[in-house]
Each structure stands twice: as structure tokens, then as C-alpha cells.
Coordinates of C-alpha atoms in Angstrom, one line a residue:
M1 CA 0.0 0.0 0.0
K2 CA 1.3 3.4 -0.9
A3 CA 2.5 5.6 2.0
S4 CA 0.2 8.5 1.0
K5 CA -2.8 6.3 1.4
Q6 CA -1.8 5.3 4.9
S7 CA -2.1 8.9 6.1
G8 CA -5.9 8.8 6.4
F9 CA -5.7 5.6 8.4
V10 CA -3.2 7.0 10.9
L11 CA -5.2 10.2 11.2
V12 CA -8.4 8.4 12.0
V13 CA -6.7 6.1 14.5
G14 CA -5.2 9.1 16.2
M15 CA -8.6 10.9 16.3
L16 CA -10.3 7.9 17.8
L17 CA -7.6 7.5 20.5
L18 CA -7.8 11.2 21.3
T19 CA -11.6 11.0 21.5
V20 CA -11.5 8.0 23.9
A21 CA -8.8 9.7 25.9
S22 CA -11.0 12.7 26.4
G23 CA -13.8 10.6 27.9
A24 CA -16.0 10.0 24.9
V25 CA -17.3 6.5 24.2
I26 CA -17.2 5.3 20.5
S27 CA -20.0 2.8 20.3
G28 CA -22.0 0.8 17.7
M29 CA -19.3 1.2 15.1
S30 CA -17.3 -1.2 13.0
V31 CA -13.9 0.3 13.6
N32 CA -12.1 -2.1 11.2
K33 CA -14.5 -1.1 8.4
Y34 CA -14.1 2.6 9.1
Q35 CA -10.3 2.3 9.1
E36 CA -10.4 0.4 5.9
R37 CA -12.4 3.1 4.3
Q38 CA -10.1 5.8 5.5
A39 CA -7.0 3.8 4.3
G40 CA -8.4 3.9 0.8
N41 CA -9.3 0.3 0.3
Y42 CA -13.0 0.8 0.3
V43 CA -13.7 4.5 -0.7
R44 CA -13.1 3.9 -4.4
T45 CA -15.9 1.4 -4.6
N46 CA -18.7 3.5 -3.0
N47 CA -19.2 7.2 -3.8
Y48 CA -21.9 7.6 -1.1
E49 CA -19.6 6.5 1.7
A50 CA -16.8 8.7 0.4
G51 CA -19.1 11.7 0.7
A52 CA -20.3 10.8 4.2
D53 CA -16.7 10.3 5.4
E54 CA -15.7 13.7 4.0
A55 CA -18.7 15.4 5.5
F56 CA -17.8 13.9 9.0
R57 CA -14.2 15.0 8.7
R58 CA -15.2 18.6 7.7
F59 CA -17.9 18.7 10.4
E60 CA -15.2 18.2 13.0
R61 CA -13.1 21.1 11.8
E62 CA -13.6 24.9 11.7
G63 CA -15.6 26.6 9.0
W64 CA -18.5 24.7 7.4
G65 CA -19.1 22.5 10.4
E66 CA -19.0 25.4 12.8
E67 CA -21.7 27.2 10.8
I68 CA -24.1 24.3 11.0
K69 CA -23.4 23.8 14.7
T70 CA -24.3 27.5 15.4
V71 CA -27.6 27.0 13.6
V72 CA -28.3 23.8 15.5
K73 CA -27.6 25.3 18.9
G74 CA -29.9 28.2 18.2
R75 CA -32.8 25.8 17.5
L76 CA -32.1 23.2 20.1
G77 CA -33.9 24.8 23.0
G78 CA -37.4 25.2 21.4
S79 CA -37.6 21.8 19.8
E80 CA -38.9 18.4 21.1
K81 CA -37.2 15.1 21.2
G82 CA -37.1 13.5 17.7
A83 CA -37.5 16.8 15.9
V84 CA -35.3 17.4 12.9
I85 CA -33.7 20.7 13.7
F86 CA -31.4 20.8 10.6
P87 CA -31.9 21.4 7.8
H88 CA -35.0 23.5 7.5
N89 CA -36.2 25.1 4.3
G90 CA -33.4 27.2 2.9
D91 CA -30.6 25.7 4.9
D92 CA -27.6 24.6 2.9
N93 CA -26.7 21.1 4.1
W94 CA -24.1 20.3 1.4
L95 CA -20.4 21.1 1.5
P96 CA -19.9 23.6 -1.4
S97 CA -19.1 21.4 -4.5
E98 CA -16.4 23.7 -5.7
E99 CA -14.6 23.5 -2.4
R100 CA -15.0 19.8 -2.4
E101 CA -13.5 19.4 -5.9
N102 CA -10.7 21.8 -5.3
R103 CA -9.7 19.9 -2.1
A104 CA -9.7 16.6 -4.0
R105 CA -7.5 17.9 -6.7
E106 CA -5.1 19.4 -4.1
R107 CA -4.8 16.0 -2.5
E108 CA -4.0 14.4 -5.8
E109 CA -1.3 17.0 -6.6
E110 CA 0.2 16.3 -3.2
K111 CA 0.4 12.7 -4.0
K112 CA 2.1 13.4 -7.4
D113 CA 4.7 15.6 -5.6
E114 CA 5.4 13.0 -3.0
E115 CA 5.6 10.0 -5.3
N116 CA 7.2 11.8 -8.3
E117 CA 4.5 10.1 -10.4
S118 CA 2.2 11.5 -13.1
G119 CA -0.9 10.5 -10.9
D120 CA -4.0 8.7 -11.8
D121 CA -7.3 10.4 -12.2
E122 CA -9.0 7.1 -11.5
N123 CA -7.6 7.2 -8.0
I124 CA -9.6 10.4 -7.2
K125 CA -12.7 9.7 -9.2
Y126 CA -14.6 8.7 -6.0
A127 CA -13.4 11.9 -4.2
F128 CA -15.5 13.9 -6.6
T129 CA -18.7 13.1 -4.8
Q130 CA -21.0 15.5 -2.9
A131 CA -20.6 15.5 0.9
G132 CA -23.3 16.7 3.3
V133 CA -25.4 16.4 6.4
K134 CA -28.7 14.6 5.8
E135 CA -30.2 15.7 9.1
V136 CA -29.6 16.6 12.7
V137 CA -32.2 15.1 15.1
K138 CA -32.7 16.1 18.7
L139 CA -32.2 13.3 21.3
E140 CA -32.6 13.4 25.1
G141 CA -30.2 15.0 27.5
G142 CA -28.8 17.8 25.3
R143 CA -27.7 15.3 22.6
V144 CA -28.2 15.2 18.9
K145 CA -27.7 12.6 16.1
V146 CA -25.9 14.0 13.0
V147 CA -26.4 11.8 9.9
F148 CA -23.8 12.3 7.2
W149 CA -24.3 11.2 3.6
G150 CA -23.0 11.5 0.1
R151 CA -24.2 11.4 -3.5
E152 CA -22.7 10.2 -6.7
A153 CA -21.5 13.4 -8.4
L154 CA -20.7 17.0 -7.6
G155 CA -23.2 19.5 -8.6
D156 CA -24.7 22.9 -7.9
N157 CA -26.8 21.4 -5.1
S158 CA -30.0 21.8 -7.1
G159 CA -29.3 20.3 -10.6
I160 CA -31.4 17.5 -12.0
G161 CA -29.7 14.2 -12.2
Y162 CA -27.6 14.3 -9.1
G163 CA -30.3 12.7 -7.0
N164 CA -30.6 12.4 -3.2
G165 CA -27.8 11.2 -1.1
R166 CA -27.6 8.1 1.0
D167 CA -27.0 8.3 4.8
I168 CA -24.0 6.2 5.7
L169 CA -22.5 7.5 8.9
S170 CA -24.2 8.7 12.0
A171 CA -22.6 10.5 15.0
I172 CA -24.0 11.2 18.4
Y173 CA -22.9 14.4 20.0
S174 CA -23.5 15.9 23.4
I175 CA -24.0 19.6 23.3
K176 CA -22.9 21.5 26.4
A177 CA -24.8 24.7 27.0
G178 CA -23.2 28.0 26.1
G179 CA -23.1 30.5 28.9
A180 CA -25.4 33.5 29.5
Y181 CA -23.3 36.0 27.6
Q182 CA -22.7 34.7 24.1
D183 CA -23.9 38.1 22.5
A184 CA -23.2 41.8 23.0
L185 CA -26.8 43.0 23.2
V186 CA -29.9 40.8 23.6
G187 CA -33.3 42.4 24.0
C188 CA -35.9 39.6 24.3
E189 CA -38.6 42.1 23.2
G190 CA -36.4 44.4 21.1
V191 CA -33.2 46.5 21.0
N192 CA -33.2 50.3 20.2
A193 CA -29.8 51.8 19.7
A194 CA -31.0 55.4 18.9
G195 CA -27.9 56.9 20.5
G196 CA -24.6 55.8 21.9
G197 CA -21.2 55.2 20.3
I198 CA -19.6 52.4 18.5
I199 CA -20.8 48.8 19.1
D200 CA -18.0 46.3 18.7
S201 CA -16.0 43.5 20.4
Y202 CA -12.6 42.9 21.8
D203 CA -10.9 40.3 23.8
S204 CA -9.7 41.2 27.3
R205 CA -7.4 38.3 27.3
D206 CA -5.3 40.2 24.7
G207 CA -5.2 43.3 26.9
A208 CA -7.2 46.5 27.3
Y209 CA -9.7 47.7 24.7
D210 CA -8.3 49.6 21.7
K211 CA -4.7 48.9 22.6
N212 CA -2.5 47.0 20.1
D213 CA -5.5 46.8 17.7
N214 CA -7.6 45.0 20.4
G215 CA -11.0 46.5 19.3
K216 CA -13.4 46.9 16.4
K217 CA -13.7 43.1 16.1
S218 CA -16.9 41.8 14.5
N219 CA -18.3 39.5 17.2
A220 CA -20.7 42.1 18.9
T221 CA -24.0 40.3 17.9
I222 CA -27.2 42.1 18.5
K223 CA -30.4 40.0 19.0
S224 CA -34.1 40.2 19.6
S225 CA -35.9 36.9 20.3
S226 CA -39.6 37.9 20.1
Q227 CA -41.7 38.4 17.0
E228 CA -43.1 41.6 18.6
G229 CA -39.6 43.0 19.2
D230 CA -37.8 45.1 16.6
V231 CA -34.1 45.9 16.4
V232 CA -33.7 49.6 15.5
L233 CA -30.2 51.0 14.7
S234 CA -30.1 54.8 14.2
S235 CA -27.2 56.1 16.2
G236 CA -25.0 57.1 13.3
Q237 CA -22.2 54.9 14.7
P238 CA -20.8 51.7 13.3
V239 CA -21.8 48.2 14.5
Y240 CA -19.2 45.4 14.3
G241 CA -21.3 42.2 14.4
D242 CA -24.4 40.4 13.1
V243 CA -27.9 41.7 13.8
E244 CA -30.5 39.0 14.2
S245 CA -34.3 39.5 15.1
A246 CA -37.3 37.3 15.4
G247 CA -39.2 40.5 14.5
R248 CA -38.1 43.4 12.2
I249 CA -34.8 45.1 11.7
V250 CA -35.0 48.9 11.0
V251 CA -31.8 50.7 10.0
G252 CA -31.8 54.4 9.6
N253 CA -28.9 56.8 9.5
S254 CA -26.6 54.2 11.1
G255 CA -23.0 53.9 10.6
T256 CA -21.4 51.0 8.8
I257 CA -22.6 47.6 9.9
H258 CA -19.8 45.1 9.7
G259 CA -21.9 42.0 9.6
D260 CA -25.1 40.4 8.3
L261 CA -28.7 41.3 8.9
K262 CA -31.1 38.4 9.6
A263 CA -34.7 38.7 10.5
D264 CA -37.9 36.6 10.7
G265 CA -39.8 39.8 10.1
D266 CA -39.2 42.6 7.6
I267 CA -35.9 44.5 7.1
V268 CA -36.1 48.2 6.3
V269 CA -33.1 50.3 5.5
R270 CA -34.2 54.0 5.2
N271 CA -33.2 57.6 5.2
G272 CA -29.7 57.0 3.9
G273 CA -29.5 53.8 5.9
A274 CA -26.0 52.4 6.3
D275 CA -23.3 50.6 4.5
I276 CA -24.1 47.0 5.3
Q277 CA -20.9 45.0 4.7
G278 CA -22.5 41.5 4.9
D279 CA -25.7 39.8 3.6
V280 CA -29.3 40.6 4.3
S281 CA -31.9 37.8 4.7
S282 CA -35.5 38.1 5.8
S283 CA -38.4 35.7 6.2
G284 CA -40.5 38.7 5.4
S285 CA -39.7 41.5 3.0
V286 CA -36.7 43.7 2.4
E287 CA -37.0 47.5 1.6
M288 CA -34.3 50.0 0.9
V289 CA -35.7 53.5 1.0
N290 CA -33.7 56.7 0.0
G291 CA -30.3 55.2 -0.2
G292 CA -28.1 52.8 1.7
S293 CA -25.8 50.0 0.4
V294 CA -25.5 46.2 0.9
S295 CA -22.1 44.7 -0.1
G296 CA -23.3 41.2 0.0
N297 CA -26.5 39.3 -1.2
I298 CA -30.2 40.0 -0.3
R299 CA -32.6 37.1 0.2
A300 CA -36.3 37.4 1.2
N301 CA -39.5 35.3 1.3
G302 CA -41.4 38.5 0.6
D303 CA -40.8 41.3 -1.9
V304 CA -37.5 43.1 -2.2
T305 CA -38.0 46.8 -2.9
I306 CA -35.3 49.3 -3.8
N307 CA -36.8 52.8 -3.8
G308 CA -34.7 55.8 -4.6
G309 CA -31.7 57.5 -3.1
G310 CA -29.2 55.7 -5.3
A311 CA -29.3 52.5 -3.1
N312 CA -26.7 49.9 -4.2
V313 CA -26.5 46.2 -3.8
G314 CA -23.1 44.6 -4.5
G315 CA -24.2 41.0 -4.7
N316 CA -27.2 39.0 -5.8
V317 CA -30.9 39.5 -5.0
A318 CA -33.3 36.6 -4.6
S319 CA -37.0 36.8 -3.6
R320 CA -39.8 34.2 -3.4
Q321 CA -42.1 37.0 -4.5
A322 CA -41.1 40.1 -6.5
V323 CA -38.0 42.3 -6.8
R324 CA -38.8 46.0 -7.6
L325 CA -36.5 48.8 -8.4
T326 CA -39.2 51.5 -8.3
S327 CA -36.8 54.4 -8.6
S328 CA -33.0 54.9 -8.7
G329 CA -31.0 52.0 -7.5
R330 CA -28.4 49.4 -8.7
I331 CA -28.0 45.7 -8.3
Q332 CA -24.5 44.6 -9.4
G333 CA -25.2 40.8 -9.3
N334 CA -28.0 38.6 -10.6
V335 CA -31.6 39.0 -9.7
E336 CA -34.1 36.1 -9.2
A337 CA -37.8 36.3 -8.3
N338 CA -40.6 33.7 -8.3
T339 CA -43.2 36.2 -9.5
E340 CA -41.7 39.2 -11.3
I341 CA -38.8 41.7 -11.6
V342 CA -39.8 45.3 -12.2
T343 CA -37.4 48.2 -13.0
G344 CA -38.4 51.9 -12.8
N345 CA -36.7 55.0 -14.1
W346 CA -33.5 55.1 -16.1
S347 CA -31.5 55.2 -12.9
S348 CA -32.5 51.7 -11.9
R349 CA -30.1 49.1 -13.1
I350 CA -29.4 45.3 -12.9
D351 CA -25.8 44.5 -14.0
G352 CA -26.3 40.7 -14.0
N353 CA -29.0 38.4 -15.2
A354 CA -32.7 38.8 -14.4
T355 CA -34.7 35.6 -14.0
A356 CA -38.4 35.6 -13.2
P357 CA -41.7 34.6 -15.0
V358 CA -42.2 38.3 -15.7
V359 CA -39.4 40.8 -16.2
R360 CA -40.8 44.3 -17.1
T361 CA -40.2 48.1 -16.6
T362 CA -42.7 50.8 -15.6
S363 CA -41.0 53.2 -18.0
N364 CA -41.6 53.6 -21.7
R365 CA -38.5 51.7 -22.8
D366 CA -37.2 48.2 -23.4
V367 CA -36.4 46.5 -20.1
A368 CA -33.4 45.0 -21.7
E369 CA -31.7 48.4 -21.6
Q370 CA -31.7 48.2 -17.9
V371 CA -30.4 44.7 -17.5
G372 CA -26.7 44.0 -18.2
G373 CA -27.0 40.3 -18.4
A374 CA -29.5 37.8 -19.8
I375 CA -33.3 38.1 -19.2
K376 CA -34.6 34.6 -18.4
P377 CA -38.5 34.4 -18.4
A378 CA -38.8 31.5 -16.0
S379 CA -39.4 30.8 -12.3
P380 CA -36.1 30.2 -10.5
D381 CA -37.9 28.5 -7.6
V382 CA -36.1 30.6 -5.0
A383 CA -35.6 28.6 -1.8
E384 CA -37.3 29.7 1.4
V385 CA -35.3 31.8 3.8
P386 CA -35.1 29.8 7.1
E387 CA -36.0 31.3 10.5
V388 CA -32.9 32.6 12.2
V389 CA -34.2 33.2 15.7
T390 CA -36.8 31.0 17.4
E391 CA -39.1 32.8 19.8
P392 CA -38.6 31.4 23.3
T393 CA -41.3 28.9 24.3
E394 CA -42.3 27.2 27.5
G395 CA -42.8 23.5 27.3
E396 CA -41.8 20.1 28.7
D397 CA -38.9 19.7 26.4
G398 CA -38.3 23.3 25.3
Q399 CA -36.3 26.0 26.9
Q400 CA -38.4 28.0 29.4
S401 CA -38.2 31.6 28.1
C402 CA -36.0 34.7 28.0
E403 CA -35.4 34.2 31.8
A404 CA -33.1 31.2 31.1
F405 CA -29.4 31.8 31.3
T406 CA -28.8 29.5 28.3
S407 CA -30.8 28.6 25.2
T408 CA -29.2 25.3 24.2
T409 CA -30.3 22.8 26.9
D410 CA -33.5 21.5 28.3
N411 CA -34.7 22.9 31.7
G412 CA -31.8 25.2 32.1
A413 CA -31.3 27.5 35.1
T414 CA -33.3 30.7 35.2
I415 CA -33.3 34.0 37.0
G416 CA -36.2 32.5 39.1
D417 CA -34.0 29.7 40.2
L418 CA -31.3 32.2 41.3
I419 CA -33.9 34.1 43.5
D420 CA -35.2 30.8 45.0
A421 CA -31.7 29.8 45.9
L422 CA -31.0 33.0 47.9
A423 CA -34.5 33.5 49.3
S424 CA -33.9 31.5 52.5
Y425 CA -31.1 33.7 53.7
A426 CA -32.1 36.4 56.3
S427 CA -32.1 40.0 55.4
S428 CA -30.2 42.7 57.5
G429 CA -32.9 45.2 56.6
S430 CA -32.4 48.4 54.5
L431 CA -29.0 50.1 54.2
S432 CA -28.6 53.7 53.3
L433 CA -25.1 55.2 53.2
G434 CA -24.1 58.8 52.4
G435 CA -22.5 62.0 53.5
G436 CA -19.0 62.9 54.3
N437 CA -16.0 61.0 52.8
Q438 CA -16.6 57.9 54.7
T439 CA -15.4 54.6 53.2
Y440 CA -17.3 51.4 53.8
E441 CA -15.6 48.1 53.0
L442 CA -17.6 44.9 52.4
T443 CA -15.7 41.7 52.8
P444 CA -16.6 38.0 53.6
D445 CA -16.1 39.1 57.3
G446 CA -18.6 41.9 57.2
L447 CA -19.2 45.6 56.5
S448 CA -16.7 48.1 58.1
N449 CA -17.9 51.3 59.7
N450 CA -21.4 50.0 60.2
N451 CA -22.8 47.8 62.9
T452 CA -26.4 47.5 61.6
V453 CA -25.6 44.9 59.0
S454 CA -25.1 41.2 59.8
D455 CA -22.0 39.4 58.5
P456 CA -22.4 37.8 55.1
K457 CA -23.3 34.2 54.8
K458 CA -20.0 32.5 53.7
D459 CA -19.4 29.9 51.0
V460 CA -22.9 29.8 49.6
T461 CA -23.2 27.4 46.6
V462 CA -25.8 28.2 44.0
D463 CA -25.8 25.0 42.0
G464 CA -26.2 25.2 38.2
I465 CA -25.8 28.9 38.2
F466 CA -22.7 30.3 39.9
P467 CA -19.6 28.1 39.1
E468 CA -17.9 28.8 42.5
P469 CA -19.1 29.4 46.1
T470 CA -19.9 33.0 47.0
N471 CA -20.4 35.1 50.2
V472 CA -23.9 36.5 50.4
L473 CA -25.2 39.7 52.1
V474 CA -29.0 40.2 52.0
L475 CA -30.7 43.6 52.2
D476 CA -34.3 44.8 51.8
N477 CA -33.1 48.0 50.0
F478 CA -29.8 49.7 49.3
S479 CA -28.8 53.3 48.6
L480 CA -25.4 55.0 48.3
G481 CA -25.2 58.7 48.0
G482 CA -23.4 61.9 49.0
S483 CA -19.6 61.4 48.8
A484 CA -19.5 58.0 50.4
N485 CA -17.2 55.3 49.1
F486 CA -18.3 51.7 49.0
V487 CA -15.6 49.1 48.4
V488 CA -16.0 45.3 47.8
D489 CA -12.8 43.4 48.7
G490 CA -11.6 40.0 49.9
G491 CA -13.1 37.6 47.5
D492 CA -16.3 36.8 45.7
M493 CA -19.3 38.7 47.1
T494 CA -23.0 38.6 46.3
L495 CA -25.2 41.5 47.3
Y496 CA -28.8 40.3 47.2
V497 CA -31.3 43.2 47.5
K498 CA -35.0 42.3 47.7
G499 CA -36.1 45.9 46.9
N500 CA -34.5 48.8 45.1
I501 CA -30.8 49.8 44.6
D502 CA -29.9 53.4 44.1
I503 CA -26.3 54.5 43.6
G504 CA -26.1 58.2 42.9
G505 CA -24.8 61.7 43.9
G506 CA -21.1 61.8 44.2
A507 CA -20.8 58.4 45.7
T508 CA -18.3 55.8 44.4
F509 CA -18.9 52.1 44.3
S510 CA -15.7 50.0 43.7
V511 CA -14.7 46.4 43.3
A512 CA -11.1 45.8 44.4
E513 CA -8.5 44.0 42.4
G514 CA -8.8 40.2 42.9
S515 CA -12.4 40.4 44.1
S516 CA -15.7 40.0 42.3
L517 CA -19.3 41.1 42.9
K518 CA -22.7 39.7 41.9
I519 CA -25.6 42.1 42.5
V520 CA -29.0 40.4 42.6
T521 CA -32.1 42.6 42.9
E522 CA -35.9 42.1 42.8
G523 CA -36.4 45.9 42.6
R524 CA -35.3 48.7 40.3
F525 CA -31.6 49.4 39.8
N526 CA -30.4 52.9 39.2
L527 CA -26.7 53.7 38.7
G528 CA -26.2 57.5 38.4
S529 CA -22.7 57.5 39.9
N530 CA -19.5 55.7 39.3
L531 CA -19.2 51.9 39.7
N532 CA -15.5 51.0 39.2
V533 CA -13.8 47.7 38.7
A534 CA -10.1 47.9 39.6
S535 CA -9.2 45.1 37.2
E536 CA -8.4 46.2 33.7
S537 CA -10.5 43.2 32.4
P538 CA -14.2 42.8 33.0
T539 CA -13.7 38.9 33.3
D540 CA -11.7 36.5 35.4
D541 CA -9.4 33.8 34.0
D542 CA -12.5 31.5 33.3
G543 CA -14.4 34.1 31.3
N544 CA -16.9 34.9 34.1
P545 CA -17.7 38.5 34.8
I546 CA -16.0 40.3 37.8
L547 CA -19.0 42.5 38.1
S548 CA -22.5 41.2 37.2
L549 CA -26.0 42.5 37.7
Y550 CA -29.0 40.1 37.9
S551 CA -32.4 41.7 38.0
A552 CA -35.7 39.9 38.6
N553 CA -37.7 43.2 38.5
D554 CA -40.7 43.3 36.2
D555 CA -41.0 46.9 34.9
E556 CA -44.0 45.9 32.7
G557 CA -42.2 47.2 29.6
A558 CA -41.3 50.7 30.8
S559 CA -38.7 52.7 28.9
G560 CA -36.2 55.5 29.4
W561 CA -35.8 56.8 33.0
N562 CA -38.7 54.5 34.1
A563 CA -36.8 51.4 33.0
G564 CA -36.1 48.7 35.6
V565 CA -32.4 49.0 35.0
N566 CA -30.9 52.5 34.5
I567 CA -27.2 53.0 33.7
T568 CA -26.7 56.8 33.5
A569 CA -23.2 57.2 35.0
N570 CA -20.5 59.0 33.1
S571 CA -17.8 56.5 33.9
A572 CA -17.1 53.1 32.3
F573 CA -19.3 50.1 33.3
K574 CA -17.2 46.9 33.2
G575 CA -19.5 44.0 33.7
T576 CA -22.6 42.2 32.6
I577 CA -26.3 42.8 33.0
F578 CA -29.0 40.1 33.0
A579 CA -32.5 41.6 33.4
P580 CA -35.1 39.4 31.5
Y581 CA -38.1 41.2 32.9
S582 CA -36.9 44.8 32.7
T583 CA -35.8 47.3 30.1
V584 CA -32.1 48.1 30.4
N585 CA -31.5 51.8 29.6
V586 CA -27.8 52.5 28.9
A587 CA -27.9 56.3 28.7
G588 CA -24.6 57.4 30.3
S589 CA -21.6 58.9 28.5
G590 CA -19.2 56.2 29.7
A591 CA -18.6 53.0 27.7
L592 CA -19.9 49.6 28.7
Y593 CA -17.4 46.8 28.5
G594 CA -19.2 43.5 28.7
A595 CA -22.6 42.3 27.7
V596 CA -26.3 43.1 28.2
K597 CA -29.4 40.9 28.1
G598 CA -32.8 42.4 29.1
R599 CA -36.5 42.4 28.3
R600 CA -35.7 45.4 26.1
V601 CA -32.3 47.1 25.6
E602 CA -32.1 50.9 24.9
V603 CA -28.8 52.5 24.1
N604 CA -28.8 56.4 24.3
G605 CA -26.3 59.0 25.4
G606 CA -22.8 58.6 24.1
A607 CA -21.9 55.3 25.5
G608 CA -20.2 52.8 23.3
I609 CA -20.8 49.1 23.8
H610 CA -17.7 46.9 23.7
Y611 CA -18.4 43.2 24.0
D612 CA -15.7 41.2 25.7
E613 CA -15.2 38.0 23.7
S614 CA -13.8 36.2 26.7
L615 CA -17.4 36.1 28.0
M616 CA -18.0 33.3 25.4
E617 CA -16.2 31.0 27.9
S618 CA -18.4 32.0 30.8
T619 CA -20.1 29.1 32.6
I620 CA -22.7 31.2 34.5
G621 CA -26.0 29.3 34.4
T622 CA -24.6 26.2 32.6
D623 CA -23.8 24.0 35.6
G624 CA -20.1 24.2 34.7
A625 CA -20.5 23.3 31.0
D626 CA -18.5 25.2 28.4
G627 CA -20.6 25.2 25.2
N628 CA -18.7 22.5 23.3
W629 CA -19.8 19.6 21.1
E630 CA -18.6 16.3 22.4
L631 CA -18.5 13.2 20.2
Q632 CA -20.1 10.2 22.0
G633 CA -20.5 7.6 19.3
L634 CA -20.3 6.7 15.6
S635 CA -22.3 4.1 13.7
Y636 CA -23.4 3.0 10.2
G637 CA -26.9 3.6 9.1
A638 CA -29.5 5.1 11.4
G639 CA -27.3 4.5 14.6
D640 CA -28.5 4.2 18.2
D641 CA -29.9 7.0 20.2

């Protein structure tokens, strides 16, 4: 056997040994047969198995597999056992054929170089098969079954003659829940960024924000998870990340958006809009009014309308209904519509092909003069745009609601569980501090300069929510004003306030280096003064926030100054906010370094939002899990659950 064909065998054996060493159990699998196929003895007799093997290998790597895993994790919480959660209509479940073919040819060229031979095209004939994922099925206990398959020939994923694939290889994965802070801004009932500064991401593990190019990274995702909740961007400042909404997305006079727009409702870009660097996809309609540009593609289940202002689309446009350029506007790519394509005045232009049952113009001219490519009078059968955000549901198998810390596991911990876990600890009553320059220090041993407060309850465990024991002080209400100084020191502290928290005036609230603070409140939270974190990073070494606010207050949808959580201070806020029943109003002039999840999120004032990517490693609310996929078993055919 040639040495080059042994490499696949060695790779798979190494992978299997590594998997077993990491604690996974490979069951229900004919190892000898799998090794034989990888070694090259079997692949050349079965195109389908070649595709399935390639799909599995690619699923285990970065890129194509990661994209599918992200979609699956987003759908896992609201689905029942046995549900096919991937693919849905419009999902691309095949490895791109061009990429598959190029990789096969690269491998063959490598063999030629190694062996100093001319090569044999027959040796790679079976590498030119299509590879893909047939389906991902939800199992019990946070597990899924991924079925890989292949088909006989490469194609464009829609051509006649390529047929369906055959499922050959099944893999069982356990999906550990991602932590509470996977996105920059999450408003369960909407996000309104009418003011504020730049919204971007950085990684505190690489140093301070905006030092050594540690900033303006594009992982500051903005999300709304309710069909009644819109995402509105009109601050005039750039956004570095994707924007996803179960409702609408409205962009007006925003800065450049360095990401994709994805909505289950309509997407409207108006009044000059923005330069959208990614793609735009909607389960509803897409409308560009009075300008704006999209560098990527536009896809919609409803109409796509480009109406005036010199709007420009750099990629392709596809609609399951109609595409209309009612006034000036340009589409540089191809246009496909299942009903009709309509151009308007002379300033409307399609540079590529136009494919639809009807292609016409509202002007007194030949529509061919406004189409640079071919006009194809046929239905392109544009695929349905899949839902990108599933509205939270409450059910036996589904995730509870917005109040859950995670969205990828069944029956995950919620803000209610946190309150229940702390409710049994006795309160020291209300505490009001202010006046003078008095400093009050809260440590696990008690509160200095005050004899009205009981010592904190030490080493309290909050199973499934906080990854480490904490020291808890319980109050009815808490206020800090005047020029008083309040310092948290000596370890991890939790301040549980059953009523309201008000930090204002000239007071200063600080968390010392090496310490951390969790603020849990059932009342309103108002921060009008400085809340300082001595650490340069908002997170500890495990990605968990040093300062975190958890609000169980229900403000009944209030906004602005009446919101349940008000951040109006002029200094930086380095931490996280979790308030599923309250509007979070970020209206100060200081920046926020961390992440926010609220019933609604409003960004006003001049504050920039800088998402710390280290929060992706947070285990808050996950019972210690880290959000990874763990391979538990491989089998042929349907496999075992």
C-alpha cells in the first residue's frame, strides 16, 4: 500500500484514540471497516460513503461544520425530542461542491509531488462526490444525532440528475450549554440603539480595549428573540457584528454595519440607511428607502423593494415574491424572483442576469436596456429563507423563556432559580449610606464602619448557576449617595437586595483587584454615579464577569428613565447585565465593557458598547459546561440513540 494512502488511516486512529482519551465512548461502530475506508481500500468502490466520510471530517473542523453547529444550537432549546432541527427550508446542508472538488485535486497533486508520479485520475474519481449532512435530530439529555451522507456526483446542489444522497455514517454528540453572555446586546422584546457610540467587540485576554488593535472586532452580535420585538439602529455609529431579530430590523442613519442582517420579520433600510458589509436575509420583505448599500447578497421570502436614493447592492438579490427597483438603485449581481422583476426609471439598473416569470419596466422603454446580463423568463424557484431566531417557548422539552441563562439545553437554570436559591437567607434590613467622605468596605467578614448589618453568609453554593461558592449579604433596600465610598474586597461577594438599589450623587462604588461582585435585585436598579472595577479586564481567567447584575424586577415594559435598570453614570461600566423582565436603559456617556441581556435594551447618550469575547467562555448558568460539542458515538446507518 502506498504511503500516502496510509495517512488517512493514521489520522483516524489518532482521532479515535484522542476521543477515547478525552472521555467519549465510541459505540456501535465497525472500527475495522471505518479504518479500511479511510485507508483507501473501500472508498473507491462507493461514492456515497466517500461523501459521508468527508462530511464527517469537515464537520469536526472549523468553517463549514461550525456554521451548522451554530444554527443547531440556536434551534435546540425550542424543539422536542425526535425533531429534525437541521436542515430546515433554505438551509444549505451540502459542502460547497467547488470547495470539495478543489480539495480533492489538491490532495492528488500532493500525491504526485510526494511520489514523483504522473498521478492517476482514476484514484480520485470517487473523491468527486458530494458531501453533506442529511439531518440533525434532537435526542434526550442535550444530545443530537448527526447523519452524514454523500451522492454520486458533484453538482450545484440543485441540478437535475444528481439525486438524493444516501445516509451512511451517524454520529451522536452531546452539546454542552453556552453561557449567559454569548452576544453583546440581547433584547428579548427588542433593541433600540438610537444613540450611543460604536458597538464592537474585543478580547480582554489580549489586553485593554483599543490597545494593540484590540478592538473593532466583529463579534458584537445584537439579537431580539420575540416576533413583537424590533431591532432599531439609528445612532450614526458603526456596528461590528451580526444583527438578528425574530421581529423586524430597521436601519436608519446608522454607521457601517460590519456583519449580516437576519430577520424573521421585515428588514427596512431607510433615510440614507447604512453601509451593510454583509448579507441581508429576511423571512419577510426587504426594503431600501432613500439610499443605503449592501455589499453582499439579499434574500427574502417576501418582496425586495429598492426605492430611490441611489441604493446599491453589490451581490445577488433573490425573492420568493417580487423584486422591484421603483426608482434609482443598482444591483450589481444577478436577480431572481418567483413572480416578477420590475425596474423603474432610467437610474434603476441590474448588472447581472434577471430571472423571473415576468421581467418588465414601468418606463416607456425596453427593459433589456436596464439589464446588463440575460433576461430569463422562467421561475427560478427561489428557496425559502429559514428562520434565524426561534421565539422562546415554554414546554416540557423546550427552553423555558427569556429568563433562562442559556438557550441550548432543556430545563436550564433561570433568574427565578437564582432568586429561589437565595430567598432562604435572612435580610439585614435596608441600608442607606451617604454624606462625608466615609469609606465602607464589604468583605466576607462583614461591612466596616457600620454595625447594623449582619455578617455575610459565607461559602454559599448556587448549584447550576454560579460556578464557584460565594459570600452573600441580603438587604431589603440599598442606597449609596453623597460622597461616600463603598468598596468590595476580599473575594467573591453577592449583594442580594429584595427591593431597590440606588447609587447616585457623588458616591463611588468599587470592586477591588482580585475580588468580584454579583448584584442580585428584585427591585429597580439605578446607577447614576460611578461603579468602578479595579481590574483592567471585565472577566476573570475563566471568562466569568467580575461585576455582574441580575435583576428579577418586572417593569412591565417601561422605557427611558422609568426602566427597571438604568445606567446613566458617566464612567465606564465593566461588567454584565442580565434583566429578562426589565428594560435596560444605557444612557450614560461612559462606555460599557461586557454584555447586556434584558427584556428590552435601549442605548442612548454617548456610551459605546464593547463586547468582551472572553465572555463566550463563561459558565454562568450552565452547571459548569463550556458550550462545546462532544462526540459520543459513531455508527453506520441510522445508529443508536
